[in-house]
Coordinates of C-alpha atoms in Angstrom, one line a residue:
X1 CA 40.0 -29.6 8.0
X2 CA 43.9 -29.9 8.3
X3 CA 44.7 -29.0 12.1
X4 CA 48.6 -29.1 11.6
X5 CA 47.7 -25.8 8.9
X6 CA 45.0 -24.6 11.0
X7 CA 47.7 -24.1 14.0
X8 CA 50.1 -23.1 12.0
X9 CA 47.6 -20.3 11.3
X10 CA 46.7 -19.6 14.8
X11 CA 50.5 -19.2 15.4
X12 CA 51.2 -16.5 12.7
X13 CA 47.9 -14.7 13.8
X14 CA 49.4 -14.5 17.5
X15 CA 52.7 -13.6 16.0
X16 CA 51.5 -11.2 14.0
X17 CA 49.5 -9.4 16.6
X18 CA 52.4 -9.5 19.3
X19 CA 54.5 -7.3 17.0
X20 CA 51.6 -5.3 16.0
X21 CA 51.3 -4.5 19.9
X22 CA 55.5 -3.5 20.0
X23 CA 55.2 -1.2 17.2
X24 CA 54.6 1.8 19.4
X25 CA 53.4 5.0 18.6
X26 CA 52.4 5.9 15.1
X27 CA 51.7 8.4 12.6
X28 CA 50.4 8.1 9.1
X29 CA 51.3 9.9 6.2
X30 CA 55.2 11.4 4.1
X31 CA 57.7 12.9 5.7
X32 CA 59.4 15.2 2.8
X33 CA 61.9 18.3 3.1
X34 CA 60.5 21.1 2.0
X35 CA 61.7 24.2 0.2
X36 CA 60.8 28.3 0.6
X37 CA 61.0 30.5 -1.8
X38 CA 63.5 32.1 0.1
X39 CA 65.4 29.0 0.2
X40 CA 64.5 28.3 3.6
X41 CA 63.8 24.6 4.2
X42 CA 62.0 22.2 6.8
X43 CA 60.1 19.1 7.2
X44 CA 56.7 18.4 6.8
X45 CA 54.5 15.6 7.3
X46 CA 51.6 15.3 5.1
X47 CA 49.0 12.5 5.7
X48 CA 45.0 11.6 4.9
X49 CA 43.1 10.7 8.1
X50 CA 39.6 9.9 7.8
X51 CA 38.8 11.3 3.8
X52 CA 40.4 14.6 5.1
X53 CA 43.9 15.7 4.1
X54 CA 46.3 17.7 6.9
X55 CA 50.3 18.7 6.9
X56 CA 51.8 19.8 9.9
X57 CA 56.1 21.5 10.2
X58 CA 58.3 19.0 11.6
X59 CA 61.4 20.9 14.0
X60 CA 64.5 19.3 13.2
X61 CA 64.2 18.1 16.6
X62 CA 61.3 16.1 16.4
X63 CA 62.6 15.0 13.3
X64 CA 64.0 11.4 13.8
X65 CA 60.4 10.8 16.7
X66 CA 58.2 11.7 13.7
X67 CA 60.2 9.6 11.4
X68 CA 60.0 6.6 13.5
X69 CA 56.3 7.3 13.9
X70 CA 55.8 7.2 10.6
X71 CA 57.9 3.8 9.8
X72 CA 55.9 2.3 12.6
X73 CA 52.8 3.4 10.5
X74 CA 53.8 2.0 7.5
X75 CA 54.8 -1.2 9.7
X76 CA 51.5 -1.6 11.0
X77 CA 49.6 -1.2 7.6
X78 CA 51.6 -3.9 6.5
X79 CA 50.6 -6.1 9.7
X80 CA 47.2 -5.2 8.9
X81 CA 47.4 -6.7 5.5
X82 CA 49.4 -9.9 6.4
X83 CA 46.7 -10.4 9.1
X84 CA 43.6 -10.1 7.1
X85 CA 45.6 -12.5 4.6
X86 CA 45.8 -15.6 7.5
X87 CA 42.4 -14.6 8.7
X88 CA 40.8 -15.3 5.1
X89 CA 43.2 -18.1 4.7
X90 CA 41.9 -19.5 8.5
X91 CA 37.9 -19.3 7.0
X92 CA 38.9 -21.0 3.7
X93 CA 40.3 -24.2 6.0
X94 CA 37.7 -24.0 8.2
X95 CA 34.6 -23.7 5.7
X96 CA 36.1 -24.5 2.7
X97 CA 32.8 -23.7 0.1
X98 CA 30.3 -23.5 2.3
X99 CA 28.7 -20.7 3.6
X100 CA 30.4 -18.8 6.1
X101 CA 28.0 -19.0 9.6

């Protein structure tokens, strides 16, 4: 097993989680203006949690929180991916072929 890659591992995993932990709060899903009939329009967040589907109105106000909440989502899914990445990377140094045990 290479230790100078197997560190180097260690070290992205432990960066990687330390900006998974600043990310803050989160919300999945869109954000998209919206238009009425009328010609009204508003934001809306539309997401899938758990095989279900849900939209909620966005106030102007909250507006720029949800967005962030959002971007931090989509941050985090990233994370997520690069993290599972180094962890399979990680079990291919250690145990090469073998059987994982």
């Amino acid at each position: 097993m290479n230790m100078g890659k197997m560190s180097d591992l260690r070290s992205e995993i432990k960066n990687v989680k330390r900006q998974m932990a600043r990310l803050g709060e989160m919300l999945p899903g869109s954000l998209t203006r919206q238009k009425r009939k009328w010609g009204k329009e508003y934001w809306q967040l539309s997401y899938t949690h758990r095989g279900r589907g849900g939209t909620q109105y966005v106030s102007e106000e909250n507006y720029e929180t949800v967005k962030s909440q959002v971007e931090n989502y989509g941050k985090f899914r990233e994370l997520c991916k690069r993290l599972v990445d180094l962890s399979l990377a990680q079990a291919k140094l250690r145990y090469g072929k073998r059987k994982l045990k």
